[in-house]
Amino acid sequence: MYRRSKFLEVLIDIRQEMAREADFDTDLFVELVRSGRNDPARSKYQVSEEHKVSENKSSRRKSG
């Protein structure tokens, strides 16, 4: 068999590290969902509230 180039070795290492990070992020997300914890800093960006903001902007345009 042939020897892998240095570039390929580094690329494989990077891909393995990214895969581990993605696994960790997935595990963390599952843990947050299962525990029911809610981050107040993120809750202000919920879709329902964003939809209400866009409705308010459109109603102001119509009335003005």
Short mmCIF file of C-alpha atoms in Angstrom, two decimals:
data_model
loop_
_atom_site.label_atom_id
_atom_site.label_comp_id
_atom_site.label_asym_id
_atom_site.label_seq_id
_atom_site.Cartn_x
_atom_site.Cartn_y
_atom_site.Cartn_z
CA MET A 1 0.00 0.00 0.00
CA TYR A 2 1.06 3.57 -0.59
CA ARG A 3 1.79 6.13 2.09
CA ARG A 4 -0.73 8.93 2.61
CA SER A 5 0.38 12.48 1.96
CA LYS A 6 0.71 14.93 4.83
CA PHE A 7 -2.24 16.91 3.44
CA LEU A 8 -4.46 13.84 3.53
CA GLU A 9 -3.36 13.00 7.08
CA VAL A 10 -4.21 16.52 8.28
CA LEU A 11 -7.52 16.46 6.40
CA ILE A 12 -8.51 13.17 8.03
CA ASP A 13 -7.59 14.56 11.47
CA ILE A 14 -9.73 17.65 10.87
CA ARG A 15 -12.69 15.57 9.71
CA GLN A 16 -12.42 13.32 12.78
CA GLU A 17 -12.32 16.33 15.11
CA MET A 18 -15.35 17.89 13.38
CA ALA A 19 -17.25 14.61 13.70
CA ARG A 20 -16.51 14.47 17.45
CA GLU A 21 -17.67 18.08 17.88
CA ALA A 22 -20.88 17.37 15.96
CA ASP A 23 -21.54 14.34 18.14
CA PHE A 24 -21.01 16.44 21.26
CA ASP A 25 -23.35 19.18 19.99
CA THR A 26 -26.02 16.60 19.20
CA ASP A 27 -25.69 15.00 22.62
CA LEU A 28 -25.89 18.42 24.30
CA PHE A 29 -29.02 19.33 22.33
CA VAL A 30 -30.70 16.04 23.24
CA GLU A 31 -29.85 16.58 26.90
CA LEU A 32 -31.33 20.09 26.84
CA VAL A 33 -34.52 18.85 25.20
CA ARG A 34 -34.92 15.92 27.58
CA SER A 35 -34.30 17.99 30.68
CA GLY A 36 -36.69 20.73 29.59
CA ARG A 37 -34.17 23.46 30.35
CA ASN A 38 -34.78 26.70 28.51
CA ASP A 39 -32.12 29.34 27.91
CA PRO A 40 -33.79 32.76 28.42
CA ALA A 41 -31.30 34.43 26.08
CA ARG A 42 -32.40 32.21 23.23
CA SER A 43 -36.12 32.24 23.98
CA LYS A 44 -36.54 35.76 22.60
CA TYR A 45 -35.83 34.39 19.13
CA GLN A 46 -38.74 31.99 18.92
CA VAL A 47 -40.54 31.75 15.61
CA SER A 48 -43.91 32.74 17.07
CA GLU A 49 -42.55 36.00 18.49
CA GLU A 50 -40.68 36.75 15.28
CA HIS A 51 -43.94 36.26 13.39
CA LYS A 52 -45.71 38.73 15.71
CA VAL A 53 -42.99 41.33 15.10
CA SER A 54 -43.36 41.02 11.33
CA GLU A 55 -47.17 41.35 11.66
CA ASN A 56 -46.76 44.54 13.70
CA LYS A 57 -44.43 46.03 11.10
CA SER A 58 -46.82 45.25 8.25
CA SER A 59 -49.81 46.72 10.16
CA ARG A 60 -47.85 49.94 10.74
CA ARG A 61 -47.13 50.23 7.05
CA LYS A 62 -50.79 49.85 6.13
CA SER A 63 -52.02 52.40 8.67
CA GLY A 64 -49.33 54.99 7.87
#
